Amino acid sequence: GAGVSQSPSNKVTEKGKDVELRCDPISGHTALYWYRQSLGQGLEFLIYFQGNSAPDKSGLPSDRFSAERTGGSVSTLTIQRTQQEDSAVYLCASSLGEAYNEQFFGPGTRLTVL
Amino acid sequence: GQSLEQPSEVTAVEGAIVQINCTYQTSGFYGLSWYQQHDGGAPTFLSYNALDGLEETGRFSSFLSRSDSYGYLLLQELQMKDSASYFCAPSGGSQGNLIFGKGTKLSVKP
């Protein structure tokens, strides 16, 4: 079956521009997560959606970052006024039920801010 | 607070056994997961321990001691394809979110 998909796979933007990253989770998965991974680093938790509950935004690094999940499915991560330190791979994952269940990751979006 | 420790790098030879240790500190601990990530790839799930003890899945085993806030991943009969980064990820907080550290980069030599 189809896995988690993300688009675009690569995004190059200029400092100060806004970007939108998209994630299509596995159908039926109630939980969706966004992570950020800088080169050679671990995964940094950004935000967690679970069903119709209010999202856990505790990992968002600044108010320039926001995310929404429409209809309990597709999610968009928006970064406003991008900075060079935002350059990283942004990974989306989904899972059935709770956050500690197996998470299925998408291929990621590599964001480069010039 | 939250903390997570695992070795940054491990090197082993094909056919050998390697153990990757993980110590953690979280609030509201649910269990310990392990993920594998090859260079340029996405993380993939290996195992999840909610209870103390050893879980075995083929060549890989994972152990958890809740009282010691400690776990390990045991890889047997190492193969070149096992060269990857391995992340232990305790789940904690109010919603059981996974906490990923920097991972352990395993290099398997011929």
Coordinates of N, CA and C in Angstrom, one line a residue:
Chain A
G1 N 0.8 -1.2 0.0 CA 0.0 0.0 0.0 C 0.9 1.2 0.0
A2 N 0.2 2.4 -0.2 CA 1.0 3.6 -0.2 C 1.5 4.0 1.1
G3 N 2.7 4.5 1.2 CA 3.3 5.0 2.4 C 3.0 6.5 2.6
V4 N 3.8 7.1 3.5 CA 3.7 8.5 3.7 C 4.4 9.2 2.6
S5 N 3.8 10.2 2.0 CA 4.5 11.0 0.9 C 4.6 12.4 1.4
Q6 N 5.7 13.0 0.9 CA 5.9 14.4 1.2 C 6.3 15.2 -0.1
S7 N 5.9 16.4 -0.2 CA 6.3 17.2 -1.3 C 6.6 18.7 -0.9
P8 N 7.5 19.4 -1.6 CA 8.4 18.8 -2.6 C 9.5 18.0 -1.9
S9 N 10.3 17.3 -2.7 CA 11.4 16.5 -2.1 C 12.5 17.4 -1.8
N10 N 12.7 18.5 -2.6 CA 13.7 19.5 -2.4 C 13.1 20.9 -2.5
K11 N 13.6 21.8 -1.7 CA 13.1 23.2 -1.8 C 14.3 24.1 -1.5
V12 N 14.6 24.9 -2.5 CA 15.6 26.0 -2.3 C 14.9 27.3 -2.3
T13 N 15.1 28.1 -1.3 CA 14.5 29.4 -1.2 C 15.4 30.4 -0.7
E14 N 15.0 31.7 -0.8 CA 15.9 32.8 -0.4 C 15.4 33.2 1.0
K15 N 16.4 33.6 1.8 CA 16.1 34.1 3.1 C 15.0 35.1 3.1
G16 N 14.1 35.0 4.0 CA 13.0 35.9 4.1 C 11.7 35.5 3.5
K17 N 11.8 34.5 2.6 CA 10.6 34.0 1.9 C 9.9 33.0 2.8
D18 N 8.6 32.8 2.4 CA 7.8 31.8 3.1 C 7.8 30.5 2.3
V19 N 7.7 29.3 3.0 CA 7.7 28.0 2.3 C 6.6 27.2 3.0
E20 N 6.0 26.3 2.1 CA 5.0 25.4 2.6 C 5.4 24.0 2.2
L21 N 5.4 23.1 3.2 CA 5.8 21.7 3.0 C 4.6 20.8 3.2
R22 N 4.4 19.8 2.4 CA 3.2 19.0 2.4 C 3.4 17.6 2.8
C23 N 2.5 17.0 3.6 CA 2.6 15.6 4.0 C 1.3 14.9 3.8
D24 N 1.3 13.8 3.1 CA 0.2 12.9 3.0 C 0.4 11.7 3.8
P25 N -0.3 11.5 4.9 CA 0.0 10.3 5.8 C -0.7 9.1 5.2
I26 N -0.4 8.0 5.8 CA -1.0 6.7 5.4 C -2.5 6.8 5.8
S27 N -3.3 6.3 4.8 CA -4.7 6.4 5.0 C -5.1 5.7 6.3
G28 N -6.0 6.3 7.1 CA -6.4 5.7 8.3 C -5.6 6.0 9.6
H29 N -4.4 6.5 9.3 CA -3.6 6.8 10.5 C -4.1 8.1 11.2
T30 N -4.3 8.0 12.5 CA -4.9 9.2 13.2 C -3.9 10.1 13.6
A31 N -2.6 9.7 13.8 CA -1.6 10.5 14.3 C -0.6 10.9 13.2
L32 N -0.2 12.2 13.3 CA 0.7 12.7 12.3 C 1.8 13.6 13.0
Y33 N 3.0 13.5 12.6 CA 4.1 14.2 13.3 C 5.0 14.9 12.3
W34 N 5.5 16.0 12.7 CA 6.6 16.7 11.9 C 7.9 16.7 12.8
Y35 N 9.0 16.3 12.1 CA 10.3 16.4 12.7 C 11.2 17.2 11.8
R36 N 12.3 17.7 12.4 CA 13.4 18.3 11.6 C 14.7 17.6 11.9
Q37 N 15.5 17.4 10.9 CA 16.8 16.8 11.1 C 17.8 17.6 10.3
S38 N 18.7 18.2 11.1 CA 19.9 18.9 10.5 C 20.9 17.9 10.1
L39 N 21.9 18.2 9.3 CA 22.9 17.3 8.8 C 23.6 16.6 9.9
G40 N 23.6 15.3 10.0 CA 24.3 14.6 11.0 C 23.8 14.6 12.4
Q41 N 22.6 15.2 12.5 CA 22.0 15.3 13.8 C 20.8 14.4 14.0
G42 N 20.2 14.4 15.2 CA 19.1 13.6 15.4 C 17.8 14.2 14.9
L43 N 16.7 13.6 15.3 CA 15.4 14.2 14.9 C 14.9 15.1 16.0
E44 N 14.5 16.3 15.5 CA 13.9 17.3 16.5 C 12.4 17.3 16.3
F45 N 11.7 17.0 17.3 CA 10.2 17.0 17.3 C 9.7 18.4 17.1
L46 N 8.8 18.6 16.2 CA 8.2 19.9 15.9 C 6.7 20.0 16.4
I47 N 5.9 19.1 15.9 CA 4.5 19.2 16.2 C 3.8 17.8 16.0
Y48 N 2.7 17.6 16.7 CA 2.0 16.3 16.7 C 0.5 16.5 16.7
F49 N -0.1 15.9 15.7 CA -1.6 15.9 15.6 C -2.1 14.5 15.9
Q50 N -3.1 14.5 16.7 CA -3.8 13.2 17.1 C -5.3 13.4 16.9
G51 N -5.8 12.8 15.9 CA -7.3 12.8 15.6 C -7.8 14.3 15.6
N52 N -8.8 14.5 16.3 CA -9.4 15.8 16.4 C -9.0 16.7 17.5
S53 N -8.0 16.1 18.3 CA -7.5 16.9 19.5 C -6.6 18.1 19.0
A54 N -6.5 19.0 20.0 CA -5.6 20.1 19.7 C -4.2 19.6 19.5
P55 N -3.5 20.1 18.5 CA -2.1 19.6 18.3 C -1.2 20.0 19.4
D56 N -0.2 19.2 19.6 CA 0.9 19.4 20.5 C 2.0 20.2 19.7
K57 N 2.1 21.5 20.0 CA 3.0 22.4 19.3 C 4.2 22.7 20.0
S58 N 4.5 21.9 21.1 CA 5.6 22.3 22.0 C 6.9 22.3 21.4
G59 N 7.1 21.6 20.2 CA 8.4 21.5 19.6 C 8.7 22.6 18.6
L60 N 7.7 23.4 18.2 CA 7.9 24.4 17.2 C 9.0 25.4 17.7
P61 N 10.0 25.7 17.0 CA 11.2 26.5 17.5 C 10.9 28.0 17.6
S62 N 9.9 28.5 16.8 CA 9.6 29.9 16.9 C 8.2 30.1 16.3
D63 N 7.7 31.3 16.4 CA 6.3 31.6 15.9 C 6.3 31.8 14.4
R64 N 7.5 31.6 13.8 CA 7.5 31.6 12.3 C 7.1 30.3 11.7
F65 N 7.0 29.3 12.6 CA 6.6 27.9 12.2 C 5.2 27.7 12.6
S66 N 4.4 27.1 11.7 CA 3.0 26.7 12.0 C 2.7 25.5 11.1
A67 N 1.7 24.8 11.5 CA 1.2 23.6 10.8 C -0.3 23.4 11.0
E68 N -0.9 22.9 10.0 CA -2.3 22.5 10.1 C -2.5 21.2 9.4
R69 N -3.6 20.6 9.8 CA -4.0 19.3 9.3 C -5.4 19.4 8.9
T70 N -5.7 19.3 7.7 CA -7.1 19.5 7.2 C -7.8 18.1 7.0
G71 N -9.0 18.1 7.6 CA -9.8 16.9 7.4 C -9.2 15.6 8.0
G72 N -8.3 15.8 9.0 CA -7.7 14.7 9.6 C -6.8 13.9 8.7
S73 N -6.3 14.5 7.6 CA -5.5 13.8 6.7 C -4.2 14.6 6.4
V74 N -4.2 15.3 5.2 CA -3.1 16.0 4.7 C -2.7 17.1 5.7
S75 N -1.4 17.3 5.8 CA -0.8 18.3 6.7 C 0.1 19.2 5.9
T76 N 0.1 20.5 6.3 CA 1.0 21.5 5.7 C 1.8 22.1 6.8
L77 N 3.1 22.1 6.7 CA 4.0 22.9 7.6 C 4.5 24.1 6.9
T78 N 4.2 25.3 7.5 CA 4.6 26.6 6.9 C 5.7 27.2 7.7
I79 N 6.7 27.7 7.0 CA 7.7 28.4 7.7 C 7.7 29.8 7.1
Q80 N 7.5 30.8 7.9 CA 7.5 32.2 7.4 C 8.8 32.9 7.6
R81 N 9.1 33.8 6.7 CA 10.4 34.6 6.8 C 11.6 33.7 7.1
T82 N 11.8 32.7 6.2 CA 12.8 31.7 6.4 C 14.2 32.3 6.7
Q83 N 14.9 31.6 7.6 CA 16.3 31.9 7.9 C 17.2 30.8 7.5
Q84 N 18.5 31.1 7.4 CA 19.5 30.1 7.0 C 19.5 28.9 8.0
E85 N 19.3 29.2 9.3 CA 19.3 28.1 10.2 C 18.1 27.2 10.1
D86 N 17.1 27.5 9.3 CA 16.0 26.6 9.0 C 16.3 25.5 8.0
S87 N 17.5 25.6 7.4 CA 17.9 24.6 6.4 C 18.0 23.3 7.1
A88 N 17.4 22.3 6.6 CA 17.3 20.9 7.2 C 16.4 20.0 6.4
V89 N 16.4 18.8 6.8 CA 15.4 17.9 6.2 C 14.2 17.8 7.1
Y90 N 13.0 18.1 6.6 CA 11.8 18.1 7.3 C 11.1 16.7 7.1
L91 N 10.9 16.0 8.1 CA 10.3 14.6 8.0 C 8.9 14.6 8.6
C92 N 8.1 13.9 7.9 CA 6.7 13.7 8.4 C 6.5 12.2 8.7
A93 N 5.8 11.9 9.7 CA 5.5 10.5 10.0 C 4.0 10.4 10.4
S94 N 3.5 9.2 10.3 CA 2.1 8.9 10.8 C 2.1 7.6 11.5
S95 N 1.1 7.5 12.3 CA 1.0 6.2 13.0 C -0.5 6.0 13.4
L96 N -0.8 4.7 13.7 CA -2.1 4.3 14.2 C -2.2 4.6 15.7
G97 N -3.1 5.3 16.2 CA -3.2 5.5 17.6 C -2.1 6.3 18.2
E98 N -1.6 5.8 19.3 CA -0.7 6.6 20.2 C 0.6 6.9 19.5
A99 N 1.3 7.9 20.1 CA 2.6 8.4 19.6 C 3.7 7.3 19.7
Y100 N 3.5 6.4 20.7 CA 4.6 5.5 20.9 C 4.4 4.2 20.0
N101 N 3.3 4.2 19.3 CA 3.2 3.1 18.3 C 4.2 3.4 17.1
E102 N 4.4 2.3 16.3 CA 5.3 2.4 15.2 C 4.9 3.6 14.3
Q103 N 5.9 4.4 14.1 CA 5.7 5.6 13.2 C 6.3 5.3 11.9
F104 N 5.6 5.6 10.8 CA 6.0 5.4 9.5 C 6.4 6.8 8.9
F105 N 7.6 6.9 8.4 CA 8.2 8.1 8.0 C 8.1 8.3 6.5
G106 N 7.9 9.5 6.1 CA 8.0 9.9 4.7 C 9.5 10.1 4.3
P107 N 9.7 10.4 3.0 CA 11.1 10.5 2.5 C 11.7 11.9 2.9
G108 N 10.9 12.8 3.4 CA 11.4 14.1 3.8 C 11.4 15.1 2.7
T109 N 11.5 16.4 3.1 CA 11.7 17.5 2.2 C 13.0 18.2 2.7
R110 N 14.0 18.3 1.7 CA 15.2 18.9 2.1 C 15.1 20.4 1.7
L111 N 15.1 21.2 2.8 CA 15.0 22.7 2.6 C 16.3 23.3 2.7
T112 N 16.6 24.1 1.7 CA 17.9 24.9 1.7 C 17.5 26.4 1.6
V113 N 17.9 27.2 2.6 CA 17.7 28.6 2.6 C 19.0 29.3 2.3
L114 N 19.0 30.0 1.2 CA 20.2 30.7 0.8 C 20.3 32.1 1.4
Chain B
G1 N 13.3 17.1 33.8 CA 13.7 17.4 32.4 C 13.8 16.1 31.6
Q2 N 14.3 16.3 30.4 CA 14.5 15.1 29.5 C 15.9 15.0 29.1
S3 N 16.4 13.8 29.1 CA 17.8 13.6 28.6 C 17.9 12.2 27.9
L4 N 18.8 12.0 27.1 CA 19.0 10.8 26.3 C 20.5 10.6 26.0
E5 N 21.0 9.5 26.3 CA 22.4 9.2 26.0 C 22.6 7.9 25.3
Q6 N 23.3 7.9 24.2 CA 23.7 6.7 23.5 C 25.0 7.1 22.8
P7 N 25.9 6.0 22.5 CA 27.2 6.3 21.9 C 27.0 7.0 20.6
S8 N 27.9 7.8 20.2 CA 27.8 8.5 18.9 C 28.2 7.6 17.8
E9 N 29.2 6.8 18.0 CA 29.7 5.9 16.9 C 30.1 4.6 17.5
V10 N 29.9 3.5 16.7 CA 30.3 2.2 17.0 C 30.8 1.5 15.7
T11 N 31.9 0.8 15.8 CA 32.4 0.1 14.6 C 32.6 -1.4 14.9
A12 N 32.2 -2.2 14.0 CA 32.3 -3.7 14.2 C 32.5 -4.3 12.9
V13 N 32.9 -5.6 12.9 CA 33.1 -6.4 11.7 C 31.9 -7.3 11.3
E14 N 31.9 -7.6 10.1 CA 30.8 -8.5 9.6 C 30.8 -9.8 10.5
G15 N 29.6 -10.3 10.8 CA 29.5 -11.5 11.5 C 29.5 -11.3 13.1
A16 N 30.0 -10.1 13.5 CA 30.1 -9.9 14.9 C 28.8 -9.6 15.6
I17 N 28.8 -9.4 16.9 CA 27.6 -8.9 17.7 C 28.0 -7.5 18.2
V18 N 27.0 -6.6 18.2 CA 27.2 -5.3 18.8 C 26.0 -4.9 19.6
Q19 N 26.3 -4.2 20.7 CA 25.2 -3.8 21.6 C 25.3 -2.3 21.7
I20 N 24.2 -1.6 21.4 CA 24.1 -0.2 21.5 C 23.2 0.2 22.7
N21 N 23.9 0.8 23.7 CA 23.2 1.2 24.9 C 22.5 2.5 24.9
C22 N 21.5 2.6 25.7 CA 20.7 3.9 25.7 C 20.2 4.1 27.2
T23 N 20.5 5.3 27.7 CA 20.0 5.7 29.0 C 19.2 7.0 28.7
Y24 N 18.1 7.1 29.5 CA 17.2 8.2 29.2 C 16.6 8.7 30.5
Q25 N 16.1 9.9 30.4 CA 15.3 10.5 31.5 C 14.1 11.2 30.9
T26 N 12.9 10.8 31.2 CA 11.7 11.5 30.6 C 10.7 11.5 31.7
S27 N 9.7 12.4 31.6 CA 8.6 12.4 32.4 C 7.5 11.5 31.8
G28 N 6.7 10.8 32.5 CA 5.6 10.0 31.9 C 6.1 9.0 30.9
F29 N 7.0 8.1 31.3 CA 7.6 7.2 30.3 C 6.5 6.1 30.0
Y30 N 6.4 5.8 28.6 CA 5.5 4.8 28.1 C 6.3 3.6 27.7
G31 N 7.4 3.8 27.0 CA 8.2 2.7 26.5 C 9.4 3.2 25.7
L32 N 10.2 2.2 25.1 CA 11.4 2.6 24.4 C 11.3 2.0 23.0
S33 N 11.5 2.9 22.0 CA 11.5 2.4 20.6 C 12.9 2.5 20.1
W34 N 13.2 1.8 19.0 CA 14.4 1.8 18.3 C 14.1 2.0 16.8
Y35 N 14.8 2.9 16.2 CA 14.7 3.2 14.7 C 16.0 3.1 14.1
Q36 N 16.0 2.7 12.8 CA 17.2 2.6 12.0 C 17.1 3.6 10.9
Q37 N 18.2 4.3 10.6 CA 18.2 5.2 9.4 C 19.5 5.1 8.6
H38 N 19.3 4.7 7.4 CA 20.5 4.7 6.5 C 20.7 6.1 6.0
D39 N 22.0 6.3 5.6 CA 22.3 7.6 5.1 C 21.4 8.0 3.9
G40 N 20.8 9.2 4.0 CA 19.9 9.7 3.0 C 18.5 9.1 3.0
G41 N 18.3 8.2 3.9 CA 16.9 7.6 4.0 C 16.1 8.1 5.2
A42 N 14.9 7.6 5.2 CA 14.0 7.9 6.3 C 14.2 6.9 7.5
P43 N 13.9 7.3 8.7 CA 14.0 6.3 9.8 C 12.9 5.2 9.6
T44 N 13.3 4.0 10.0 CA 12.3 2.9 10.0 C 12.3 2.2 11.3
F45 N 11.2 1.8 11.7 CA 10.9 1.2 13.0 C 11.6 -0.1 13.1
L46 N 12.2 -0.4 14.3 CA 12.8 -1.7 14.5 C 12.1 -2.4 15.7
S47 N 11.9 -1.7 16.8 CA 11.3 -2.4 17.9 C 10.7 -1.4 18.9
Y48 N 9.9 -2.0 19.8 CA 9.3 -1.2 20.9 C 9.2 -2.1 22.1
N49 N 9.7 -1.6 23.2 CA 9.6 -2.3 24.5 C 8.8 -1.5 25.5
A50 N 7.7 -2.0 25.9 CA 6.9 -1.3 26.9 C 7.1 -1.9 28.3
L51 N 7.5 -3.2 28.3 CA 7.8 -3.9 29.6 C 9.2 -4.3 29.7
D52 N 9.7 -4.5 30.9 CA 11.1 -5.0 31.1 C 11.3 -6.3 30.4
G53 N 12.5 -6.4 30.0 CA 12.9 -7.7 29.4 C 13.4 -7.6 27.9
L54 N 13.6 -8.7 27.3 CA 14.2 -8.8 26.0 C 13.2 -9.2 25.0
E55 N 13.2 -8.4 23.9 CA 12.3 -8.7 22.7 C 13.2 -9.1 21.6
E56 N 12.9 -10.2 20.9 CA 13.8 -10.6 19.8 C 13.0 -10.6 18.5
T57 N 13.7 -10.1 17.5 CA 13.1 -10.1 16.2 C 14.2 -10.4 15.2
G58 N 14.3 -11.6 14.8 CA 15.4 -12.0 13.9 C 16.7 -11.8 14.5
R59 N 17.6 -11.1 13.8 CA 18.9 -10.9 14.2 C 19.0 -9.7 15.3
F60 N 17.9 -9.0 15.4 CA 17.9 -7.8 16.3 C 17.1 -8.2 17.6
S61 N 17.6 -7.7 18.7 CA 16.9 -7.9 20.0 C 17.0 -6.5 20.7
S62 N 16.0 -6.2 21.5 CA 16.0 -5.0 22.2 C 15.6 -5.3 23.7
F63 N 16.2 -4.6 24.6 CA 16.1 -4.8 26.0 C 15.7 -3.6 26.7
L64 N 14.9 -3.7 27.7 CA 14.5 -2.5 28.5 C 14.5 -2.9 30.0
S65 N 15.0 -2.0 30.8 CA 14.9 -2.0 32.3 C 14.3 -0.7 32.7
R66 N 13.0 -0.7 33.0 CA 12.4 0.6 33.4 C 12.9 1.2 34.7
S67 N 13.3 0.3 35.6 CA 13.8 0.8 36.9 C 15.1 1.5 36.7
D68 N 15.9 1.1 35.7 CA 17.2 1.7 35.5 C 17.2 2.7 34.4
S69 N 16.0 3.0 33.8 CA 15.9 3.9 32.7 C 17.0 3.6 31.6
Y70 N 17.1 2.4 31.3 CA 18.1 1.8 30.4 C 17.6 0.8 29.4
G71 N 18.1 0.9 28.3 CA 17.8 -0.1 27.3 C 19.0 -0.4 26.3
Y72 N 18.9 -1.4 25.6 CA 19.9 -1.6 24.5 C 19.3 -2.3 23.3
L73 N 20.0 -2.1 22.2 CA 19.7 -2.8 21.0 C 20.9 -3.8 20.7
L74 N 20.6 -5.0 20.5 CA 21.6 -6.0 20.2 C 21.5 -6.5 18.7
L75 N 22.5 -6.3 18.0 CA 22.5 -6.7 16.6 C 23.5 -7.9 16.5
Q76 N 23.0 -9.0 16.0 CA 23.8 -10.2 15.8 C 24.1 -10.5 14.4
E77 N 25.1 -11.3 14.1 CA 25.5 -11.7 12.8 C 25.5 -10.5 11.8
L78 N 26.3 -9.5 12.2 CA 26.3 -8.2 11.5 C 26.5 -8.4 10.0
Q79 N 25.8 -7.6 9.3 CA 26.0 -7.6 7.8 C 26.3 -6.1 7.4
M80 N 26.9 -6.0 6.2 CA 27.3 -4.7 5.7 C 26.1 -3.8 5.7
K81 N 24.9 -4.3 5.3 CA 23.7 -3.5 5.2 C 23.3 -2.9 6.5
D82 N 23.8 -3.5 7.6 CA 23.4 -2.9 9.0 C 24.1 -1.6 9.2
S83 N 25.0 -1.2 8.4 CA 25.7 0.1 8.6 C 24.6 1.2 8.4
A84 N 24.4 1.9 9.5 CA 23.3 2.9 9.5 C 23.4 3.6 10.9
S85 N 22.5 4.6 11.1 CA 22.4 5.2 12.4 C 21.2 4.6 13.1
Y86 N 21.4 4.4 14.4 CA 20.3 3.7 15.2 C 19.9 4.7 16.3
F87 N 18.6 5.0 16.4 CA 18.1 5.9 17.4 C 17.3 5.2 18.4
C88 N 17.6 5.4 19.7 CA 16.7 5.0 20.7 C 15.7 6.2 21.0
A89 N 14.5 5.9 21.2 CA 13.5 6.9 21.3 C 12.5 6.6 22.4
P90 N 12.8 7.1 23.6 CA 11.8 6.9 24.7 C 10.6 7.7 24.4
S91 N 9.4 7.2 24.8 CA 8.2 8.0 24.7 C 7.8 8.5 26.0
G92 N 7.5 9.8 26.1 CA 7.2 10.4 27.4 C 6.3 11.6 27.2
G93 N 6.3 12.4 28.3 CA 5.4 13.5 28.3 C 4.0 13.1 28.4
S94 N 3.1 14.0 28.3 CA 1.7 13.8 28.5 C 1.0 13.0 27.4
Q95 N 1.6 13.0 26.2 CA 1.0 12.3 25.1 C 1.9 11.2 24.5
G96 N 3.0 10.8 25.2 CA 3.8 9.7 24.7 C 4.6 10.0 23.5
N97 N 4.9 11.3 23.3 CA 5.8 11.7 22.1 C 7.1 11.0 22.2
L98 N 7.7 10.6 21.0 CA 9.0 10.0 21.0 C 10.0 11.1 21.1
I99 N 11.1 10.8 21.8 CA 12.2 11.8 22.0 C 13.4 11.1 21.3
F100 N 13.8 11.7 20.2 CA 15.0 11.2 19.5 C 16.2 11.9 19.9
G101 N 17.3 11.2 20.1 CA 18.6 11.8 20.3 C 19.4 12.0 19.0
K102 N 20.7 12.0 19.1 CA 21.5 12.2 17.9 C 21.8 10.8 17.2
G103 N 21.5 9.7 17.9 CA 21.7 8.4 17.3 C 23.1 7.9 17.4
T104 N 23.2 6.6 17.1 CA 24.5 5.9 17.1 C 24.8 5.5 15.7
K105 N 25.9 6.0 15.1 CA 26.3 5.6 13.8 C 27.1 4.3 13.8
L106 N 26.6 3.3 13.3 CA 27.2 2.0 13.3 C 27.9 1.8 11.9
S107 N 29.1 1.5 11.9 CA 29.9 1.1 10.7 C 30.3 -0.3 10.8
V108 N 29.9 -1.1 9.8 CA 30.2 -2.5 9.8 C 31.3 -2.7 8.7
K109 N 32.4 -3.2 9.1 CA 33.6 -3.4 8.2 C 33.7 -4.9 7.8
P110 N 34.2 -5.1 6.6 CA 34.4 -6.5 6.1 C 35.5 -7.2 6.9

